[in-house]
Short mmCIF file of C-alpha atoms in Angstrom, two decimals:
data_model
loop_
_atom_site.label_atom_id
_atom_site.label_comp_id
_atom_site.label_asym_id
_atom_site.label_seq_id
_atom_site.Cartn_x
_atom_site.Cartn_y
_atom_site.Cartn_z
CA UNK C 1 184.76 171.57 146.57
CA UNK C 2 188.81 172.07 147.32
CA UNK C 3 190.81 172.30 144.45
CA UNK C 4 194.28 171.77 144.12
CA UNK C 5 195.56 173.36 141.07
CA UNK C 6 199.06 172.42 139.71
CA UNK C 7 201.13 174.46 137.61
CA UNK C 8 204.68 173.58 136.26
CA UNK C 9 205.34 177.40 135.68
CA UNK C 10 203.75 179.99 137.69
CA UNK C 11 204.39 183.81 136.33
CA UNK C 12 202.18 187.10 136.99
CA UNK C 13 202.48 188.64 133.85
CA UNK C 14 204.61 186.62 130.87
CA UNK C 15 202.64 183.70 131.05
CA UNK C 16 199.46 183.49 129.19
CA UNK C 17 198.37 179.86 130.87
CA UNK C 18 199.39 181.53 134.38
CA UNK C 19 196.97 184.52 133.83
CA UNK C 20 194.18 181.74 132.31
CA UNK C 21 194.97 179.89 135.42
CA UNK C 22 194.25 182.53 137.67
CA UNK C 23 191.30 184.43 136.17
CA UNK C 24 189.19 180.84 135.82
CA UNK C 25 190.28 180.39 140.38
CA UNK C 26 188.90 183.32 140.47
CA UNK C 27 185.59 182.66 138.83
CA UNK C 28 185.79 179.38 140.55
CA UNK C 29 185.59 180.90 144.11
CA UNK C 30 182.70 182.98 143.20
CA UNK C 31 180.92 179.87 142.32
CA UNK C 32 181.60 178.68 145.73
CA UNK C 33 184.50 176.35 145.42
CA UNK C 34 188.34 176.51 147.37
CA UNK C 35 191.10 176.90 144.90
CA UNK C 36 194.81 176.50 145.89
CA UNK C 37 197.68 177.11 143.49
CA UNK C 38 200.58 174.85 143.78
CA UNK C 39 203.90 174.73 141.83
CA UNK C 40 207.83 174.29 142.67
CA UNK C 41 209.78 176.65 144.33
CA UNK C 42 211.89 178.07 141.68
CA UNK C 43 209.26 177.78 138.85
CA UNK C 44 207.23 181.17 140.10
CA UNK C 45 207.62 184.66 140.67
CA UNK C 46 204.23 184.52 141.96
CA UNK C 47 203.66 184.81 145.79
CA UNK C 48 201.07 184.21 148.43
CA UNK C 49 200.64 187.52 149.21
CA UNK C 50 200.49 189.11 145.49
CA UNK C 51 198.18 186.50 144.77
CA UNK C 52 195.68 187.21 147.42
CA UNK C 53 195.80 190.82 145.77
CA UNK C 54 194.33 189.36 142.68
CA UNK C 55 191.49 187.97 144.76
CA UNK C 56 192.07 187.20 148.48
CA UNK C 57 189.99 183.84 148.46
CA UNK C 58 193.37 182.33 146.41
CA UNK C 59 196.07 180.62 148.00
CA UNK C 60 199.50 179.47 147.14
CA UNK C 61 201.63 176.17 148.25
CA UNK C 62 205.55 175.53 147.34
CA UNK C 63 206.85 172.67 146.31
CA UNK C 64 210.48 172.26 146.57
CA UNK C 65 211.70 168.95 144.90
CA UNK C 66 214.63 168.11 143.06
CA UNK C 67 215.41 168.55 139.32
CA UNK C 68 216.45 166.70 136.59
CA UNK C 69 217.57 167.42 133.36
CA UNK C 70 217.47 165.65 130.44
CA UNK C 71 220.86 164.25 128.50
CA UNK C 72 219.28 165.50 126.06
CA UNK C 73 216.63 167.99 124.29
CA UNK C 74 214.83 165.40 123.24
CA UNK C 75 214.02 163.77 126.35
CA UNK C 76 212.86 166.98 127.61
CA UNK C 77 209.18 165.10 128.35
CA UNK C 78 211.10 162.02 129.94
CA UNK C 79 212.30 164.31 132.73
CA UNK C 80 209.08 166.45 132.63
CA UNK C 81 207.03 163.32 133.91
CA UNK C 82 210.35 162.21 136.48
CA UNK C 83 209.60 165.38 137.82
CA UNK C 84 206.22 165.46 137.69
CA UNK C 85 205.87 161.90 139.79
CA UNK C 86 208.02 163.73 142.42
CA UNK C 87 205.48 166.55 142.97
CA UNK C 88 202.64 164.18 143.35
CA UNK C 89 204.53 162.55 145.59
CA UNK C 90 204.68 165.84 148.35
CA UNK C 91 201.41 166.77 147.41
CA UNK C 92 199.92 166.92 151.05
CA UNK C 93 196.67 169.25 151.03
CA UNK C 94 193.33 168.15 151.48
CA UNK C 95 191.45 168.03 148.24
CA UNK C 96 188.65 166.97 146.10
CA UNK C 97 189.92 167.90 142.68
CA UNK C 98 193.37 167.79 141.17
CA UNK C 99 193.70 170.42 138.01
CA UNK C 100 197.01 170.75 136.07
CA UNK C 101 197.79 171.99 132.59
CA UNK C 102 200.74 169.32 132.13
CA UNK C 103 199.85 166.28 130.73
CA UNK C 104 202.67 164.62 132.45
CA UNK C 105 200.87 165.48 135.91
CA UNK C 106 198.05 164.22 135.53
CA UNK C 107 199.39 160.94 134.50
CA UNK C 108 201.82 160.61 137.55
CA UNK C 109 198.53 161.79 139.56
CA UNK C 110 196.23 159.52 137.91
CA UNK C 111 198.81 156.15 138.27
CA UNK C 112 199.23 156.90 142.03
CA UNK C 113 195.56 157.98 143.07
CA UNK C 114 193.44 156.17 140.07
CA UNK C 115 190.02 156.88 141.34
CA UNK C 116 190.46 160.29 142.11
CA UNK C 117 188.99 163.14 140.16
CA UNK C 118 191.73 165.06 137.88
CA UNK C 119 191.26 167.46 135.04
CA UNK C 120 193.81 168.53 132.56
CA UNK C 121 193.36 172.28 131.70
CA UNK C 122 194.78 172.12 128.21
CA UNK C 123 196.82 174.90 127.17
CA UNK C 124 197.69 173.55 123.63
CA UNK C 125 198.53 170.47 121.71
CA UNK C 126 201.90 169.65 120.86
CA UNK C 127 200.01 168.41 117.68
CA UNK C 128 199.69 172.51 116.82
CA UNK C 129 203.65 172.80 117.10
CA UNK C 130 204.54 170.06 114.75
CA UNK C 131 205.27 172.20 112.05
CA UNK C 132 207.31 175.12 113.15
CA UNK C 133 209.12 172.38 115.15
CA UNK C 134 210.57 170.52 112.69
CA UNK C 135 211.16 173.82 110.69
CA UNK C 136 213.46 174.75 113.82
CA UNK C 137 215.72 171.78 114.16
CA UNK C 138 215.80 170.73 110.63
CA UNK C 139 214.20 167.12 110.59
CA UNK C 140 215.34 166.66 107.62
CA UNK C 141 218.81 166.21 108.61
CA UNK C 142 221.00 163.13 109.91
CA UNK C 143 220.36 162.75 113.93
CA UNK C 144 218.25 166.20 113.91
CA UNK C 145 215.76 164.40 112.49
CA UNK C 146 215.99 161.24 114.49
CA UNK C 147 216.18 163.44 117.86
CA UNK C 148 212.80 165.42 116.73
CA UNK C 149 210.93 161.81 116.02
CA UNK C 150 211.97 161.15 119.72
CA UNK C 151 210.97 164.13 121.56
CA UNK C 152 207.13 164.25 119.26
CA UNK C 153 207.13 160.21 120.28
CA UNK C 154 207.93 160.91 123.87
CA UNK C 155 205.49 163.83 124.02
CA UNK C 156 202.40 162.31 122.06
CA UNK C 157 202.71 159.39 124.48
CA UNK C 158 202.19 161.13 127.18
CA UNK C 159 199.50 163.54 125.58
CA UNK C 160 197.84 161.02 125.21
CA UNK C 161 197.62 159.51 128.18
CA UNK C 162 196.78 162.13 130.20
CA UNK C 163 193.47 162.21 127.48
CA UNK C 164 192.63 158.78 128.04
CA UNK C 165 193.33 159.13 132.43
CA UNK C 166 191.45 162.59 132.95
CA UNK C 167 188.21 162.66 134.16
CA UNK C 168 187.63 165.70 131.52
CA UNK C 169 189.92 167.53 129.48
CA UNK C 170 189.26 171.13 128.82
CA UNK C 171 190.76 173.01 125.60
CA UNK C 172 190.85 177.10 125.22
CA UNK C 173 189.60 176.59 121.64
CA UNK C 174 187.39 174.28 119.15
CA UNK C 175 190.35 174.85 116.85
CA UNK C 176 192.76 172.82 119.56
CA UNK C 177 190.04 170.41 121.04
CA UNK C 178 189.23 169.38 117.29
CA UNK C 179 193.27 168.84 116.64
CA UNK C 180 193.39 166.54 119.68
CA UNK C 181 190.23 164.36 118.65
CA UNK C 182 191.41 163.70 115.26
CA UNK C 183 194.95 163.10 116.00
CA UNK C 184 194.70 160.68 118.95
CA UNK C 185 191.42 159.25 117.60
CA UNK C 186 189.27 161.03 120.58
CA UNK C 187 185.27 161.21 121.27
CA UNK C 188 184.87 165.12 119.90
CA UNK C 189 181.90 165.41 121.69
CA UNK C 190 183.37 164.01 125.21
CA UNK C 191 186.28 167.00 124.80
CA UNK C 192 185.11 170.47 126.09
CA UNK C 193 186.02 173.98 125.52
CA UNK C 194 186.05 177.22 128.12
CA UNK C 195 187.14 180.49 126.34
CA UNK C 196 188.92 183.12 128.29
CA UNK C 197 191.07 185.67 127.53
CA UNK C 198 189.87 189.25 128.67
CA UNK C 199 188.93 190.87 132.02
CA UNK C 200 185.99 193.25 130.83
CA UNK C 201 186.56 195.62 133.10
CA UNK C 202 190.38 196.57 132.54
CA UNK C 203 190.25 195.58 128.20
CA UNK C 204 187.83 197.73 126.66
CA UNK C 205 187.59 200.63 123.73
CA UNK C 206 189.43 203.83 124.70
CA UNK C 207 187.78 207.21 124.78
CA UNK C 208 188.95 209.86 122.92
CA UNK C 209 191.00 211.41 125.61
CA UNK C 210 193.05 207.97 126.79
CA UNK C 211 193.41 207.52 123.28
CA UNK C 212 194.85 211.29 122.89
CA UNK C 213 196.89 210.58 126.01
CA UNK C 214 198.15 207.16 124.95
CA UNK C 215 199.78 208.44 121.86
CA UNK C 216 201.16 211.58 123.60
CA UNK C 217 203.06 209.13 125.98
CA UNK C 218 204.50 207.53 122.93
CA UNK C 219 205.48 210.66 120.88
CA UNK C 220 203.14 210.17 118.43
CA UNK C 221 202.46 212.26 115.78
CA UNK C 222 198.35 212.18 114.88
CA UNK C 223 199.09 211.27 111.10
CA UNK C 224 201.47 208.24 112.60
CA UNK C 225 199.98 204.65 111.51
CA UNK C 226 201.30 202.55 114.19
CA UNK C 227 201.11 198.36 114.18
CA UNK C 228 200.90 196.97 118.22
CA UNK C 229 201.82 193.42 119.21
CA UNK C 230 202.40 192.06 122.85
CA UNK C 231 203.18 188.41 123.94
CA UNK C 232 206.09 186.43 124.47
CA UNK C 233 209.43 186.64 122.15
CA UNK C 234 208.87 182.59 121.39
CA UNK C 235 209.30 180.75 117.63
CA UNK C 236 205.82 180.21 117.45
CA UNK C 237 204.69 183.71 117.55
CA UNK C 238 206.31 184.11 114.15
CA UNK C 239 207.74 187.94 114.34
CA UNK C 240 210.28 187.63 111.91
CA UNK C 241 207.65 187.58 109.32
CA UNK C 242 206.20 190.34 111.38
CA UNK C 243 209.27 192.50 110.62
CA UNK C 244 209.79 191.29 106.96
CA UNK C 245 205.86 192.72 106.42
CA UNK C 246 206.53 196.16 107.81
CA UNK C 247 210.21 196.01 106.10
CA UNK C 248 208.19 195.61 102.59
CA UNK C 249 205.29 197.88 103.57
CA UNK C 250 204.07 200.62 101.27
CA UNK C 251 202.85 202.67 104.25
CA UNK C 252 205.89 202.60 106.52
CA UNK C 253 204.18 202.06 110.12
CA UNK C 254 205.39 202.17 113.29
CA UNK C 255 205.78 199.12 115.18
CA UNK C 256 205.27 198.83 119.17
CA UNK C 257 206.64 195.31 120.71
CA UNK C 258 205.65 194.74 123.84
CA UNK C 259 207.17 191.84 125.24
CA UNK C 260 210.07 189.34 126.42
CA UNK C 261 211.42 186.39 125.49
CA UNK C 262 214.46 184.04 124.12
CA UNK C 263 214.09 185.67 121.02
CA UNK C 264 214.66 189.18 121.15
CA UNK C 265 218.36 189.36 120.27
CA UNK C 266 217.89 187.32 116.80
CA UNK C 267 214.97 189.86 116.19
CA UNK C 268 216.47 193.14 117.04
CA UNK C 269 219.40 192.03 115.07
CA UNK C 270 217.06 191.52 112.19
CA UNK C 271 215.48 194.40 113.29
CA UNK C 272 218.71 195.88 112.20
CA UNK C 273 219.30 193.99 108.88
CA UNK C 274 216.36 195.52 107.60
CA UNK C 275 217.08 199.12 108.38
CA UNK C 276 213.66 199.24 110.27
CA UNK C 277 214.93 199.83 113.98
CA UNK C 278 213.97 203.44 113.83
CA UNK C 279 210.61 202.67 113.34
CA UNK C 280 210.52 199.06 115.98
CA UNK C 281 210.00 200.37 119.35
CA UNK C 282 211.08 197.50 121.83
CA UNK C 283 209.11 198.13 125.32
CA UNK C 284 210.13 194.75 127.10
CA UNK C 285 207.31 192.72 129.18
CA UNK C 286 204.32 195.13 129.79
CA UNK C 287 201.85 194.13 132.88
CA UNK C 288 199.31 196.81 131.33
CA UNK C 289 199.21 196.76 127.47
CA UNK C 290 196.23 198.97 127.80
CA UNK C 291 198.10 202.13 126.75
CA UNK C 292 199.65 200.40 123.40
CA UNK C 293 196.69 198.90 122.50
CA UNK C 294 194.93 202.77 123.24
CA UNK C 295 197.63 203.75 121.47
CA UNK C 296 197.69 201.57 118.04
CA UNK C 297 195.53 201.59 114.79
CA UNK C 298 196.15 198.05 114.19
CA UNK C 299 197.37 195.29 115.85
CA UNK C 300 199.04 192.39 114.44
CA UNK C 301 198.80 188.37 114.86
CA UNK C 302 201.64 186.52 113.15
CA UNK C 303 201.63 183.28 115.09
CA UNK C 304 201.64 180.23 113.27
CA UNK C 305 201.17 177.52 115.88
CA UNK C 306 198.60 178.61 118.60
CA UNK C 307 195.92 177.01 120.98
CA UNK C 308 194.32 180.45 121.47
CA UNK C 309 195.87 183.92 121.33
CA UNK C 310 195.03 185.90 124.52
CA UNK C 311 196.55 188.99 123.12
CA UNK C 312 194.59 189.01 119.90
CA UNK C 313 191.47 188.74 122.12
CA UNK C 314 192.61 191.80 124.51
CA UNK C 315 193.22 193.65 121.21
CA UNK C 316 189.66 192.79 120.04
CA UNK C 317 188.24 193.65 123.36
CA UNK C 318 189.76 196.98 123.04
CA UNK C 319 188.17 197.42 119.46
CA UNK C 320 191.54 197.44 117.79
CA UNK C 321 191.18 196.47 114.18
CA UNK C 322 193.33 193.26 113.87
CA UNK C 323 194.78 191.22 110.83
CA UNK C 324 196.24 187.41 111.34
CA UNK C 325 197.21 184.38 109.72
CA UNK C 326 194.72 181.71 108.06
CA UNK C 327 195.36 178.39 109.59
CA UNK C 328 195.81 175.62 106.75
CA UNK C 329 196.11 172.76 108.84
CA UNK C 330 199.75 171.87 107.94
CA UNK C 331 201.96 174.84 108.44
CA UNK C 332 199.95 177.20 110.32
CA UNK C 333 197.64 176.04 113.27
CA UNK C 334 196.11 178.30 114.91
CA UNK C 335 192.56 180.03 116.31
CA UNK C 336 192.56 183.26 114.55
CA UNK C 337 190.05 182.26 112.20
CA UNK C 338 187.78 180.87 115.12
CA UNK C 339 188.61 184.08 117.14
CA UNK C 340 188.09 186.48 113.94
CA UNK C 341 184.94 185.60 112.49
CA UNK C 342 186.17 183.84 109.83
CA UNK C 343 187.36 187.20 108.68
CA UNK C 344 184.40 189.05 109.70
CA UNK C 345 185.95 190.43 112.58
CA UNK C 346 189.36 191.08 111.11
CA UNK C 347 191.46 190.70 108.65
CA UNK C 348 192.97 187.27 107.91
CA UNK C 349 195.77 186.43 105.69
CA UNK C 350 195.64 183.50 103.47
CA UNK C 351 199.61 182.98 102.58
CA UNK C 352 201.93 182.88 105.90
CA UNK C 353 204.07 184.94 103.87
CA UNK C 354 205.77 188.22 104.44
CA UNK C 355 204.33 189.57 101.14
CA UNK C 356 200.77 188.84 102.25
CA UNK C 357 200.85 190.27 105.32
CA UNK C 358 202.18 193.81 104.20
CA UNK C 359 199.28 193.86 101.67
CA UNK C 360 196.82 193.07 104.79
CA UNK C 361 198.97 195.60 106.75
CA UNK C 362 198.80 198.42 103.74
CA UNK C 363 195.14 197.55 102.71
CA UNK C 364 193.84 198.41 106.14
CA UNK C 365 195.97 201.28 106.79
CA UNK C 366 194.41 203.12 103.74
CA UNK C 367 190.72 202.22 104.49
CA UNK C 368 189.67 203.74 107.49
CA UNK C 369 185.96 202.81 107.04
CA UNK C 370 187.00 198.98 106.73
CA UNK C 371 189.31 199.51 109.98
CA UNK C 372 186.12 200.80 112.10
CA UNK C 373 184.02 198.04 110.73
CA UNK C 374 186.19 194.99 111.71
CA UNK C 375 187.05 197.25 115.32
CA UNK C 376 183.04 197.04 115.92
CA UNK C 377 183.28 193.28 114.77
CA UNK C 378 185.83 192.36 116.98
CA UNK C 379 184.43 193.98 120.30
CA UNK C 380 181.15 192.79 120.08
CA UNK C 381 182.66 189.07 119.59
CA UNK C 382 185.33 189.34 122.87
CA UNK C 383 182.77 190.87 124.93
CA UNK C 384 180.42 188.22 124.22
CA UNK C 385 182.62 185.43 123.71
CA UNK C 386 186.36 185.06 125.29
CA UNK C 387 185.56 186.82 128.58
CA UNK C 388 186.80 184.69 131.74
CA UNK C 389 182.51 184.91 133.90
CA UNK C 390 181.74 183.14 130.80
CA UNK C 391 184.34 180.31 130.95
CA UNK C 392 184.68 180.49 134.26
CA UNK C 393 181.32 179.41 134.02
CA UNK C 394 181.69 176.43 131.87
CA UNK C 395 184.50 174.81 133.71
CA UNK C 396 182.55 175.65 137.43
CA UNK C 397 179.42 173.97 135.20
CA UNK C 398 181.99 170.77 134.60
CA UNK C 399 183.16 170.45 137.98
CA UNK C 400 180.18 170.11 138.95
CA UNK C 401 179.01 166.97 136.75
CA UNK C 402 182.56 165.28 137.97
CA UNK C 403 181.90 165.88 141.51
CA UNK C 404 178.23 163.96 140.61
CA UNK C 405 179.88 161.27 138.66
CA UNK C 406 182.73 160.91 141.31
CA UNK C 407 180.04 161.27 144.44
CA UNK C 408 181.15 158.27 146.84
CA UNK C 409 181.39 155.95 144.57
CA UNK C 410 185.52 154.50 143.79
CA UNK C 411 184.74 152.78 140.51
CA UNK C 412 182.78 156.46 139.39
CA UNK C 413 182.64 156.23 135.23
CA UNK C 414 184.95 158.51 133.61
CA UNK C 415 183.24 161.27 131.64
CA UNK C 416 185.89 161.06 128.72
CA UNK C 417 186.39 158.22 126.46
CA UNK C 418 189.06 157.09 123.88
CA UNK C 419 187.37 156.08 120.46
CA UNK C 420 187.27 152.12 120.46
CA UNK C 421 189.62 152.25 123.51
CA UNK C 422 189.10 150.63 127.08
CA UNK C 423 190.01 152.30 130.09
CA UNK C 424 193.52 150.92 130.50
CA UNK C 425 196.38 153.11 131.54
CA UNK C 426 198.69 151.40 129.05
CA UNK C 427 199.67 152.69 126.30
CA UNK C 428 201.27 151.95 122.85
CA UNK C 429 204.90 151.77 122.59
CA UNK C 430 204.90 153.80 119.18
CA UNK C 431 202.14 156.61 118.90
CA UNK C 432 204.04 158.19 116.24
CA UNK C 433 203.67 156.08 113.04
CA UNK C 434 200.00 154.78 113.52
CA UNK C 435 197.29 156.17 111.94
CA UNK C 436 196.07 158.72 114.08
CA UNK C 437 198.87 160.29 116.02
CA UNK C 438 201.48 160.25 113.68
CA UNK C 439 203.88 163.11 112.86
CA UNK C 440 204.46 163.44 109.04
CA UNK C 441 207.84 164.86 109.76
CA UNK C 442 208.65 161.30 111.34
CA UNK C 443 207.13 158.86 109.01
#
């Protein structure tokens, strides 16, 4: 089958849905199918020819249309599908499948070519970010608030679409696929989930001498408890709390950031405010975390709104002991319990609190035999679990039943459908404010 796979952002290294994107093409073409990347000119740092390093059966089309931006932040999805139309517009390769990870794509794909195939690769919910959201632009307030009910209207409208138009719709967790179902009143059991997350050959435990030579490179001392984290310097990552924790901490650790992002002034200034910059080590964006994960005794999870958390699995892969946040379902939503065992393969806090996390942070530090335990855990589950053969697997395993359901005939059934829904691409004019759907910060 040739599939054309859109991506609104493209990156090698700082973009966890990029790498997803790339590891399940390649476990695509080794199930026989033709994958070709496409996204906009500017939106990439990606190129044909470092992509055919990463496996040479993957190619890469530009798109160069013009941009809009919105008047204003909240319309931010408005322009997202403007755009969006535009690219299906050029879209001129030969192809069986379209596969995006916007929503808005695979509505403006879906309205111009309704009866071909299309599957949204779901990288989240903007369900999961409601929270930390509204925290950051103070709904509570005058026209902040009104602007935030427009941009989660705006969005959920065209989440939800994109649900009710793809042929399937595949989440990176049960965690997000069960959000979606409940909030837009979904089939659970028509919603499907591919895990990914770690290449088993490059993430794996350290022996003693890369350990020994991991610290070395780092200046570490052997008595030296040091806390990794790597990702992206974005709200929802939540490493202000991070900071607070070690601030507060009864052991003193060392903390190793890898990573870039919007964020990193506000942080290293807090950084500062806390009198804890001697002990924050700032590496910037890392392609090969290896060595700090090697390198650590315990790696850290903050985030508070999260589909997945491809850097808590790498740590796991590399038997790193690792302690996160509970999700409660209103605050914090994120996978770490599904990734962690329900706390059987690491530590997880029950208060998203500063406090609570330096008494995770200290109480591992000072049991060793506790810290081996939940490293054992942790491996055995990634290597089993969020490996990309394995979902690589069940997404070739879904193309497959779409190609049968789509197989020459135009009116082919869908194989997702909307709870008590027909198959009509309109849509409610309010999806904030009904039952399921609605935003409590908007009501």
């Amino acid at each position: 089958m040739n599939i054309l796979w859109h991506m609104p952002t493209f990156r090698q290294h700082t973009c966890g849905i990029s790498r997803r994107a790339m590891h399940f093409g390649r476990e695509l073409i080794q199930a026989g199918h033709h994958v070709e990347f496409t996204v906009r000119t500017h939106r990439t740092d990606v190129t044909a020819e470092s992509l055919a390093m990463f496996d040479k059966g993957l190619k890469l089309s530009l798109i160069d249309v013009r941009t809009s931006r919105p008047v204003h932040w909240s319309l931010q999805s408005r322009a997202r599908y403007a755009i969006a139309r535009r690219v299906v517009r050029e879209l001129r390769q030969t192809h069986d499948l379209f596969i995006s990870c916007q929503p808005e794509a695979v509505v403006a794909y879906k309205e111009r070519w309704p009866n071909r195939a299309a599957l949204l690769v779901c990288g989240g919910t903007t369900i999961l970010h409601d929270a930390a959201d509204a925290a950051r632009h103070g709904p509570s307030q005058g026209l902040s608030r009104i602007s935030f009910c427009i941009d989660r209207v705006l969005k959920r409208r065209n989440e939800r679409r994109a649900f009710m138009l793809a042929d399937a719709v595949v989440f990176n967790s049960q965690m997000s696929r069960d959000a979606a179902a409940e909030s837009y009143g979904l089939v659970p059991h028509s919603l499907h989930v591919a895990y990914g997350g770690v290449d088993l050959e490059r993430m794996r435990r350290p022996d003693e001498s890369e350990r020994n030579s991991a610290r070395l490179k780092l200046g570490l001392d052997a008595d030296q408890f040091v806390i990794a984290w790597t990702g992206r310097l974005s709200p929802e990552k939540n490493l202000p709390l991070l900071l607070r924790a070690i601030a507060i901490s009864r052991t003193a650790p060392r903390l190793v950031i890898a990573g870039d992002g919007l964020m990193k002034e506000m942080l290293t200034t807090l950084a500062n405010e806390l009198k804890i910059n001697s002990r924050v080590w700032w590496v910037g964006a890392n392609p090969d975390v290896r060595p700090l994960l090697w390198a650590a005794d315990l790696f850290a999870f903050p985030s508070v709104s999260e589909s997945f958390g491809n850097s808590l699995a790498e740590a796991m892969a590399c038997a790193l002991p690792c302690v996160a946040i509970r999700a409660d379902g209103r605050l914090v939503r994120n996978a770490s319990r599904e990734l962690l065992d329900d706390g059987r393969a690491g530590r997880l806090v029950n208060e998203p609190s500063a406090e609570a996390f330096a008494r995770a942070i200290d109480e591992l530090a000072g049991n060793e035999p506790l810290r081996m335990q939940f490293a054992s855990a942790a491996e055995r589950r990634a290597k089993s679990l969020f490996n990309w053969r394995s979902g690589g697997a069940t997404l070739a395993g879904l193309i497959s039943k779409i190609s049968g359901a789509k197989g020459g005939s135009k009116s082919a059934p869908k194989l997702f459908e909307s709870l008590g829904a027909g198959r009509s691409t309109a849509v409610p004019t309010s999806v904030v404010g009904t039952t399921r759907g609605s935003s409590p910060y908007c009501a």
